[in-house]
Amino acid sequence: MSFNLNPLKEYKEIMNNKPKEIIIIGGGTAGWMTANSLLKAWGSDTSVTLIESKSIEIIGVGEGSTPYLKQYFSSLGIAESEWMPQCDATYKAGIDFQNWSSVQGYESYFHPFFSQLDLKSAELFFHNSGRRRRGESVNALPNHYFVSAHIASQNLSPVPNENLQLDVDYGYHFDSVKLGAFLKNKAIEQGLAHITDQVLEVKQDHNGSILSIITKDNFELTADFFIDCTGFTGVLVNKTLKREFYSYKDCLFNDSAVAIQTPIDKSQDISAQTISKALKNGWSWKIPLSTRTGNGYVYSSDFISSDNAEFELREQLNVLDEDIKVKHLKMRIGRLKKHWDKNCLAVGLSQGFIEPLEATALMLIQFTVENFISSFDKKDQIIDKTIKDYNLTLNTTFDGVRDYIVAHYKLNSRTDTEYWNACRNEIKTPVNLQNIISVWDKGIDLEQELAKQKESLIYLRPSWYCILSGMGRFPKNLQSTNTPSRVSEANLYCEQMARKYFSNHKVQLQKIYNNYM
């Protein structure tokens, strides 16, 4: 095998154009999403090879998404009627947060996905939130002001009827193992070279760029560019390249999870929502699929053992004595400081993880790959600057998502366990989040603060109002007012819109599944 004697010069020439040969290490959702995106964008000019090892277990418990995933399938030209039945998928209108707050009337709240239907009622919500911040006793629970909250509560589907000509945001629930298998088959159909093998050695040049990989079956494979999708192990970026990791442990305590799958009651309707319920030392998820329910407990090992966490989850699910498969996971919370360096990019868990709350993992994978591809659209680019700007964008995105996730813990008002007190009082609060909370508490212009943070803000105005109001972050001493809150008007409007434009979730799924079959 011969190599260029001046690899640094070769690297710069290659990077001024899109790579001609790419090797992805690792399958799973990250690897297969990456492969499909690359093949769609560059398939006619770039060869893509994916190597996955049989010995590495797929984590397979990330079963929810943001609305961003809808754009992913649309970009690939894959219809819901094709992928959803194969992945046991259901729709998701938002997340119901239960027991995060102890404020009367605000013990639970719904974080909705938004649509143009919300424009009228959402303004009432923003207005009433402002009034309550200033001490007026008006209703500011987001559940009453957004159509998707009513869609979820009425077991409707967030897919609008054909006569509704406007965009409606929604996400999905799915079996992540089946989603990986579906995307794997799609990638192979599109010309992906798939190798089942294990990487044993990585060869580098004097500058640190990767020259080739040596596999267990004694193959030496070369490429212009390498992508690490090997999960928390990080075969390339951790073991070989030793990239610096920026931990979020000081502001996000959860580092473990336990997952259990339970049967569904086929006689019951399926609600298009994830339930995130606060437990003693973390929170549980409940995700309805078409064939089963995904359940899990995300917790901090500093406050509870894995055995006790499993017991608490089993107790909640009423499966204490059942012989049921349980999966325990450890999570590395944080991100790399350099996602892309020289000729290697990290995607998925190898680049970082924030935690499952708000289901942002697939969104970050998609964002990472799409931005990588678009980096090559620039003409006459200076490669070092392109990579530096790319990493800055990724780090800003990760940190912006982190800030919103941290807000859930910082704003909690539970006092029943040491864990929740520590989350509220001992976490290191990121500066941007602290500024948002401070402005909110003082009753001054939140929009001005959000505008000031525009370049680093990932979650926008409605989401910040929903979490701050939903947690009941208001003055304790409220004054009655003669000015009506118009909450009944907003509630009635959202209910009417939901019933007028959206149909039963279970019926909608059956229609899609029947069309596919």
Coordinates of C-alpha atoms in Angstrom, one line a residue:
M1 CA 0.0 0.0 0.0
S2 CA 1.6 3.3 -1.1
F3 CA 0.9 6.7 0.5
N4 CA 1.5 10.3 -0.5
L5 CA 4.8 11.5 1.1
N6 CA 3.2 14.9 1.7
P7 CA -0.1 14.1 3.3
L8 CA -0.7 17.6 4.7
K9 CA -0.7 19.1 1.2
E10 CA -2.9 16.2 0.0
Y11 CA -5.4 16.8 2.8
K12 CA -5.7 20.5 2.1
E13 CA -6.3 19.9 -1.6
I14 CA -8.9 17.3 -0.8
M15 CA -10.7 19.5 1.7
N16 CA -11.1 22.3 -0.8
N17 CA -13.4 19.9 -2.6
K18 CA -15.8 17.4 -1.1
P19 CA -14.1 14.1 -0.2
K20 CA -14.0 11.4 -2.9
E21 CA -13.8 8.5 -0.4
I22 CA -15.4 8.5 3.0
I23 CA -15.3 5.7 5.6
I24 CA -17.9 5.7 8.4
I25 CA -16.9 3.7 11.5
G26 CA -19.9 2.4 13.3
G27 CA -23.6 1.7 12.5
G28 CA -26.5 2.5 14.7
T29 CA -28.8 5.4 14.1
A30 CA -25.9 7.9 13.8
G31 CA -24.0 5.9 11.3
W32 CA -27.0 5.1 9.1
M33 CA -28.4 8.7 9.2
T34 CA -24.9 9.9 8.2
A35 CA -24.6 7.4 5.4
N36 CA -28.0 8.3 3.9
S37 CA -27.3 12.0 4.0
L38 CA -23.9 11.7 2.4
L39 CA -25.2 9.4 -0.4
K40 CA -28.1 11.7 -1.1
A41 CA -25.9 14.8 -1.3
W42 CA -22.7 13.3 -2.9
G43 CA -23.5 9.8 -4.0
S44 CA -22.7 10.4 -7.6
D45 CA -19.2 11.7 -6.9
T46 CA -18.2 10.2 -3.5
S47 CA -17.9 6.6 -2.5
V48 CA -19.2 5.9 1.0
T49 CA -18.2 2.8 3.1
L50 CA -19.6 1.9 6.5
I51 CA -17.8 -0.5 8.8
E52 CA -19.7 -1.9 11.8
S53 CA -18.7 -4.4 14.4
K54 CA -21.0 -7.2 15.5
S55 CA -19.4 -7.1 19.0
I56 CA -20.6 -3.5 19.7
E57 CA -24.2 -3.5 21.1
I58 CA -26.6 -0.9 19.8
I59 CA -27.9 1.3 22.6
G60 CA -31.3 1.5 21.0
V61 CA -33.4 3.4 23.6
G62 CA -33.5 6.8 22.0
E63 CA -37.1 6.5 20.7
G64 CA -38.3 10.1 20.3
S65 CA -37.5 13.1 18.1
T66 CA -38.1 16.8 17.5
P67 CA -39.9 18.0 14.4
Y68 CA -36.5 18.3 12.7
L69 CA -36.6 14.6 11.8
K70 CA -39.6 15.3 9.5
Q71 CA -37.2 17.4 7.4
Y72 CA -34.7 14.6 7.4
F73 CA -37.0 12.1 5.8
S74 CA -38.4 14.7 3.4
S75 CA -34.8 15.5 2.2
L76 CA -34.3 11.8 1.5
G77 CA -37.6 11.6 -0.3
I78 CA -38.9 8.9 2.1
A79 CA -42.6 9.0 2.9
E80 CA -44.1 8.4 6.3
S81 CA -46.1 5.6 4.9
E82 CA -42.9 3.8 4.0
W83 CA -40.7 4.2 7.1
M84 CA -43.3 4.5 10.0
P85 CA -44.9 1.1 9.7
Q86 CA -41.4 -0.6 9.5
C87 CA -40.3 1.2 12.7
D88 CA -43.5 0.9 14.8
A89 CA -43.7 4.7 14.7
T90 CA -46.3 7.0 16.1
Y91 CA -46.7 10.8 16.0
K92 CA -45.5 13.2 18.7
A93 CA -47.2 16.6 19.3
G94 CA -45.0 17.5 22.3
I95 CA -44.0 16.5 25.8
D96 CA -46.0 16.3 29.0
F97 CA -43.9 17.2 32.0
Q98 CA -45.4 15.8 35.1
N99 CA -44.4 16.4 38.8
W100 CA -41.4 18.7 38.1
S101 CA -43.1 21.5 40.0
S102 CA -44.8 21.7 43.4
V103 CA -46.6 25.0 42.6
Q104 CA -50.3 24.6 42.9
G105 CA -51.9 24.5 39.5
Y106 CA -48.5 24.1 37.8
E107 CA -47.5 20.6 38.9
S108 CA -47.5 19.5 35.2
Y109 CA -47.3 21.3 31.9
F110 CA -47.2 20.6 28.2
H111 CA -44.3 21.7 26.0
P112 CA -46.0 21.8 22.6
F113 CA -44.7 21.7 19.0
F114 CA -46.0 24.8 17.3
S115 CA -48.1 25.8 14.3
Q116 CA -49.6 28.8 12.6
L117 CA -52.9 27.9 14.3
D118 CA -51.3 29.0 17.6
L119 CA -50.7 32.6 16.6
K120 CA -53.9 33.9 18.1
S121 CA -54.0 32.0 21.3
A122 CA -50.2 32.1 21.9
E123 CA -50.3 35.9 22.1
L124 CA -52.8 35.6 25.0
F125 CA -50.4 33.1 26.7
F126 CA -47.4 35.5 26.4
H127 CA -49.6 38.4 27.6
N128 CA -50.9 36.4 30.6
S129 CA -47.5 35.2 31.5
G130 CA -46.3 38.8 31.7
R131 CA -49.2 39.7 33.9
R132 CA -48.6 36.9 36.3
R133 CA -44.9 37.7 36.4
R134 CA -46.0 41.2 37.6
G135 CA -48.1 39.7 40.3
E136 CA -51.6 39.4 38.8
S137 CA -53.5 36.2 39.6
V138 CA -54.2 35.1 36.0
N139 CA -53.9 31.7 34.4
A140 CA -50.6 31.2 32.5
L141 CA -50.4 27.4 32.1
P142 CA -49.3 26.7 28.5
N143 CA -51.6 23.7 28.1
H144 CA -54.6 26.0 27.5
Y145 CA -53.0 28.1 24.7
F146 CA -51.6 25.7 22.2
V147 CA -53.4 23.5 19.7
S148 CA -50.9 20.6 20.0
A149 CA -51.6 20.3 23.8
H150 CA -55.3 19.7 22.9
I151 CA -54.3 17.3 20.1
A152 CA -52.4 15.2 22.7
S153 CA -55.0 15.3 25.4
Q154 CA -57.8 14.3 22.9
N155 CA -55.7 11.4 21.4
L156 CA -55.6 13.1 18.0
S157 CA -52.9 13.0 15.4
P158 CA -50.8 16.1 14.7
V159 CA -51.1 15.5 11.0
P160 CA -53.6 18.0 9.7
N161 CA -56.5 17.1 7.4
E162 CA -55.9 17.8 3.7
N163 CA -57.9 21.0 3.7
L164 CA -55.5 22.7 6.1
Q165 CA -52.9 24.7 4.1
L166 CA -50.3 25.6 6.7
D167 CA -47.3 24.0 8.4
V168 CA -47.8 22.1 11.6
D169 CA -44.7 21.0 13.6
Y170 CA -44.7 17.4 14.9
G171 CA -42.1 14.7 15.8
Y172 CA -42.2 11.0 16.0
H173 CA -41.8 8.0 18.4
F174 CA -40.2 4.9 16.9
D175 CA -38.3 1.7 17.7
S176 CA -34.7 2.9 17.3
V177 CA -33.3 -0.5 16.4
K178 CA -35.8 -0.9 13.6
L179 CA -35.2 2.7 12.5
G180 CA -31.5 1.8 12.2
A181 CA -32.3 -1.3 10.2
F182 CA -34.5 0.6 7.9
L183 CA -31.9 3.3 7.2
K184 CA -29.3 0.6 6.8
N185 CA -31.2 -1.0 4.0
K186 CA -31.9 2.4 2.4
A187 CA -28.2 3.3 2.4
I188 CA -27.2 -0.1 0.9
E189 CA -29.8 0.4 -1.8
Q190 CA -28.3 3.8 -2.6
G191 CA -24.8 2.2 -3.2
L192 CA -23.2 2.2 0.3
A193 CA -20.4 -0.3 0.7
H194 CA -21.1 -2.2 3.9
I195 CA -18.5 -4.1 5.8
T196 CA -18.9 -6.1 9.0
D197 CA -15.6 -6.0 10.8
Q198 CA -13.8 -4.5 13.7
V199 CA -11.3 -1.7 13.7
L200 CA -8.1 -2.7 15.5
E201 CA -5.6 0.0 14.5
V202 CA -5.6 3.5 13.1
K203 CA -2.6 4.8 11.1
Q204 CA -1.8 8.5 11.1
D205 CA 0.6 10.8 9.4
H206 CA 3.0 13.1 11.2
N207 CA 0.3 15.9 11.3
G208 CA -2.3 13.7 13.0
S209 CA -4.5 13.1 9.9
I210 CA -5.8 9.5 9.5
L211 CA -4.1 7.6 6.7
S212 CA -5.8 4.2 7.0
I213 CA -7.5 1.8 9.4
I214 CA -6.6 -1.9 10.0
T215 CA -9.4 -4.3 10.7
K216 CA -9.7 -7.5 12.5
D217 CA -9.9 -9.5 9.3
N218 CA -6.6 -7.9 8.2
F219 CA -7.9 -5.4 5.8
E220 CA -6.2 -2.0 5.5
L221 CA -8.6 0.6 4.2
T222 CA -7.8 4.1 3.1
A223 CA -10.0 7.1 2.5
D224 CA -9.9 10.9 2.2
F225 CA -12.2 11.3 5.2
F226 CA -13.2 9.3 8.2
I227 CA -16.4 9.7 10.3
D228 CA -16.6 8.3 13.9
C229 CA -20.1 7.0 14.7
T230 CA -18.9 4.4 17.4
G231 CA -20.9 5.9 20.3
F232 CA -19.4 6.7 23.7
T233 CA -16.4 4.5 22.9
G234 CA -15.2 6.9 20.2
V235 CA -12.8 4.5 18.4
L236 CA -11.3 7.3 16.4
V237 CA -11.8 10.5 18.3
N238 CA -11.3 9.1 21.8
K239 CA -9.0 6.2 21.6
T240 CA -6.8 7.4 18.7
L241 CA -7.1 11.1 18.3
K242 CA -7.5 11.9 22.0
R243 CA -9.8 14.8 21.4
E244 CA -10.5 17.1 24.4
F245 CA -13.9 16.5 26.0
Y246 CA -16.0 19.3 27.6
S247 CA -18.1 17.8 30.4
Y248 CA -21.5 19.1 31.4
K249 CA -21.4 17.2 34.7
D250 CA -21.3 20.4 36.8
C251 CA -24.7 21.4 35.5
L252 CA -26.4 18.1 34.5
F253 CA -26.1 15.5 37.2
N254 CA -27.8 12.6 35.4
D255 CA -25.3 10.0 34.1
S256 CA -27.3 6.7 34.0
A257 CA -30.5 5.2 32.7
V258 CA -32.5 2.0 32.9
A259 CA -35.0 1.1 30.2
I260 CA -38.0 -1.4 30.2
Q261 CA -40.4 -2.2 27.4
T262 CA -44.0 -3.0 28.2
P263 CA -47.0 -4.1 26.2
I264 CA -49.7 -1.7 25.0
D265 CA -53.4 -1.9 25.6
K266 CA -54.7 -2.4 22.1
S267 CA -58.1 -1.3 23.2
Q268 CA -56.9 2.1 24.2
D269 CA -56.2 5.1 22.0
I270 CA -52.6 6.2 21.5
S271 CA -51.7 9.6 22.7
A272 CA -49.3 11.6 20.5
Q273 CA -47.1 12.7 23.4
T274 CA -44.0 11.7 25.3
I275 CA -44.5 11.7 29.1
S276 CA -41.5 12.9 31.2
K277 CA -42.4 12.3 34.8
A278 CA -40.1 13.5 37.6
L279 CA -39.2 10.6 40.1
K280 CA -37.2 10.7 43.2
N281 CA -33.7 11.0 41.7
G282 CA -34.4 11.9 38.0
W283 CA -37.2 11.4 35.6
S284 CA -39.0 8.7 33.7
W285 CA -40.0 8.6 30.0
K286 CA -43.1 6.9 28.6
I287 CA -43.1 6.6 24.8
P288 CA -46.1 5.0 23.0
L289 CA -45.2 3.0 19.9
S290 CA -47.7 1.1 17.7
T291 CA -46.7 -2.3 19.2
R292 CA -45.4 -1.5 22.7
T293 CA -44.5 1.2 25.2
G294 CA -41.0 2.3 25.8
N295 CA -40.2 3.2 29.4
G296 CA -37.1 4.4 31.2
Y297 CA -35.6 6.2 34.2
V298 CA -32.8 8.7 33.7
Y299 CA -31.0 9.3 37.0
S300 CA -27.8 10.3 38.7
S301 CA -25.7 7.5 40.1
D302 CA -24.5 10.0 42.8
F303 CA -27.9 9.8 44.4
I304 CA -29.3 6.3 43.6
S305 CA -27.9 2.9 42.7
S306 CA -28.8 1.1 39.5
D307 CA -30.6 -1.6 41.4
N308 CA -32.7 0.9 43.3
A309 CA -33.4 2.9 40.1
E310 CA -34.6 -0.3 38.5
F311 CA -36.8 -1.1 41.5
E312 CA -38.3 2.4 41.4
L313 CA -39.1 2.2 37.7
R314 CA -40.6 -1.3 38.0
E315 CA -42.7 -0.2 40.9
Q316 CA -44.1 2.7 38.9
L317 CA -44.8 0.4 36.0
N318 CA -46.4 -2.2 38.3
V319 CA -44.0 -4.9 36.9
L320 CA -42.0 -5.7 40.1
D321 CA -42.4 -9.4 39.9
E322 CA -42.5 -9.8 36.1
D323 CA -39.6 -11.5 34.2
I324 CA -39.0 -8.6 31.8
K325 CA -35.9 -7.5 29.9
V326 CA -34.1 -4.5 31.4
K327 CA -31.3 -2.5 29.9
H328 CA -28.9 -0.4 32.1
L329 CA -26.9 2.4 30.5
K330 CA -24.1 4.8 31.5
M331 CA -24.0 8.1 29.8
R332 CA -21.1 10.5 29.2
I333 CA -22.7 14.0 29.4
G334 CA -20.9 16.8 27.4
R335 CA -19.3 17.4 24.0
L336 CA -16.1 17.4 22.2
K337 CA -14.4 20.7 21.8
K338 CA -13.5 19.8 18.2
H339 CA -16.2 17.7 16.4
W340 CA -14.3 18.1 13.1
D341 CA -10.5 18.2 13.0
K342 CA -8.3 17.5 10.0
N343 CA -9.9 14.6 8.1
C344 CA -12.1 13.1 10.8
L345 CA -15.6 14.1 12.0
A346 CA -17.4 12.8 15.1
V347 CA -21.2 12.2 14.8
G348 CA -23.7 11.0 17.4
L349 CA -22.6 9.8 20.9
S350 CA -19.0 9.9 19.9
Q351 CA -19.2 13.7 19.6
G352 CA -21.3 14.3 22.7
F353 CA -24.6 13.8 24.5
I354 CA -26.7 16.0 26.6
E355 CA -29.3 13.5 28.0
P356 CA -32.6 12.2 26.6
L357 CA -34.8 15.0 28.0
E358 CA -36.4 16.9 25.1
A359 CA -35.2 14.1 22.7
T360 CA -32.5 16.2 20.9
A361 CA -30.1 13.4 20.0
L362 CA -31.2 12.8 16.4
M363 CA -31.6 16.5 15.8
L364 CA -28.0 17.0 16.7
I365 CA -26.9 14.2 14.5
Q366 CA -28.8 15.7 11.6
F367 CA -27.5 19.2 12.3
T368 CA -23.9 17.9 12.5
V369 CA -24.1 16.1 9.1
E370 CA -26.1 18.7 7.2
N371 CA -23.7 21.5 8.3
F372 CA -20.7 19.3 7.3
I373 CA -22.1 18.8 3.8
S374 CA -23.0 22.5 3.4
S375 CA -19.4 23.5 4.4
F376 CA -18.3 22.3 1.0
D377 CA -20.7 24.6 -0.8
K378 CA -18.4 27.5 0.0
K379 CA -16.1 28.7 -2.8
D380 CA -12.4 29.5 -2.3
Q381 CA -12.7 28.7 1.4
I382 CA -9.8 28.7 3.8
I383 CA -10.0 25.2 5.3
D384 CA -8.7 26.0 8.7
K385 CA -11.3 28.8 9.0
T386 CA -14.1 26.6 7.7
I387 CA -13.4 23.9 10.3
K388 CA -13.0 26.5 13.1
D389 CA -16.3 28.1 12.2
Y390 CA -18.0 24.7 11.9
N391 CA -16.8 23.6 15.4
L392 CA -17.9 27.0 16.8
T393 CA -21.4 26.5 15.3
L394 CA -21.7 22.9 16.7
N395 CA -20.5 23.9 20.2
T396 CA -22.9 26.9 20.3
T397 CA -25.7 24.5 19.3
F398 CA -24.8 21.9 21.9
D399 CA -24.4 24.5 24.6
G400 CA -27.7 26.2 23.6
V401 CA -29.6 22.9 23.9
R402 CA -27.8 22.2 27.2
D403 CA -29.0 25.6 28.6
Y404 CA -32.6 24.7 27.9
I405 CA -32.2 21.2 29.4
V406 CA -30.5 22.6 32.5
A407 CA -33.5 25.0 32.9
H408 CA -35.8 22.0 33.7
Y409 CA -33.6 21.1 36.8
K410 CA -32.9 24.7 37.9
L411 CA -36.5 25.7 37.8
N412 CA -37.8 22.6 39.6
S413 CA -39.6 23.4 42.9
R414 CA -39.6 19.9 44.5
T415 CA -38.2 19.6 48.0
D416 CA -38.9 15.9 48.7
T417 CA -35.4 14.5 48.0
E418 CA -31.8 15.6 48.2
Y419 CA -31.5 15.1 44.4
W420 CA -34.1 17.8 43.5
N421 CA -32.7 20.2 46.1
A422 CA -29.2 19.8 44.6
C423 CA -30.5 20.2 41.1
R424 CA -32.0 23.5 42.0
N425 CA -29.3 24.8 44.4
E426 CA -26.0 23.2 43.5
I427 CA -25.8 23.0 39.7
K428 CA -23.6 25.5 37.9
T429 CA -26.0 27.6 35.9
P430 CA -24.8 28.6 32.5
V431 CA -24.5 32.4 32.1
N432 CA -27.1 32.7 29.3
L433 CA -29.6 30.7 31.3
Q434 CA -28.9 32.7 34.4
N435 CA -29.6 35.9 32.5
I436 CA -32.9 34.6 31.2
I437 CA -34.1 33.5 34.6
S438 CA -33.0 36.8 36.2
V439 CA -34.8 38.9 33.6
W440 CA -37.9 36.7 34.0
D441 CA -37.9 37.0 37.8
K442 CA -37.5 40.8 37.7
G443 CA -40.5 41.1 35.4
I444 CA -38.6 43.0 32.8
D445 CA -38.4 42.6 29.0
L446 CA -37.7 38.9 28.3
E447 CA -37.9 39.5 24.5
Q448 CA -35.0 41.9 24.7
E449 CA -32.9 39.4 26.5
L450 CA -33.8 36.7 24.0
A451 CA -32.9 39.0 21.2
K452 CA -29.5 39.8 22.9
Q453 CA -28.8 36.0 22.9
K454 CA -30.0 35.5 19.3
E455 CA -26.7 34.1 18.0
S456 CA -26.5 31.4 20.8
L457 CA -30.2 30.7 21.3
I458 CA -31.5 27.3 20.1
Y459 CA -34.9 27.3 21.8
L460 CA -37.0 30.3 20.8
R461 CA -39.5 32.5 22.6
P462 CA -42.5 30.1 22.8
S463 CA -40.4 27.4 24.4
W464 CA -38.8 29.7 27.0
Y465 CA -42.3 31.0 28.0
C466 CA -43.6 27.5 28.2
I467 CA -41.0 26.2 30.6
L468 CA -40.8 29.3 32.8
S469 CA -44.6 29.6 33.0
G470 CA -45.2 25.9 33.0
M471 CA -43.0 25.4 36.0
G472 CA -44.9 28.1 37.8
R473 CA -42.0 30.5 38.1
F474 CA -44.0 33.4 39.4
P475 CA -44.2 35.6 42.5
K476 CA -45.7 33.8 45.5
N477 CA -48.0 36.7 46.6
L478 CA -50.4 37.3 43.7
Q479 CA -53.1 40.0 43.6
S480 CA -56.6 39.4 42.2
T481 CA -57.5 41.4 39.1
N482 CA -60.7 42.5 37.5
T483 CA -59.2 42.3 34.0
P484 CA -60.2 38.9 32.5
S485 CA -57.4 36.5 31.5
R486 CA -59.4 35.2 28.5
V487 CA -58.0 31.7 29.2
S488 CA -61.4 30.2 28.5
E489 CA -61.5 31.9 25.2
A490 CA -58.0 30.5 24.3
N491 CA -58.8 27.1 25.6
L492 CA -62.0 26.9 23.5
Y493 CA -60.3 28.1 20.4
C494 CA -57.5 25.5 20.7
E495 CA -60.0 22.7 21.4
Q496 CA -62.1 23.7 18.3
M497 CA -59.0 23.9 16.1
A498 CA -57.9 20.5 17.2
R499 CA -61.2 18.9 16.5
K500 CA -61.8 20.7 13.3
Y501 CA -58.5 20.0 11.6
F502 CA -57.1 16.8 13.2
S503 CA -58.3 13.2 13.4
N504 CA -57.9 10.3 15.8
H505 CA -54.3 9.3 16.2
K506 CA -54.9 5.6 16.1
V507 CA -57.1 5.9 13.0
Q508 CA -54.5 8.0 11.3
L509 CA -51.8 5.5 12.0
Q510 CA -53.9 2.6 10.8
K511 CA -54.6 4.4 7.6
I512 CA -50.8 4.8 7.0
Y513 CA -50.1 1.3 8.0
N514 CA -52.8 -0.1 5.8
N515 CA -51.6 1.9 2.8
Y516 CA -48.1 0.5 3.3
M517 CA -49.2 -3.1 3.8

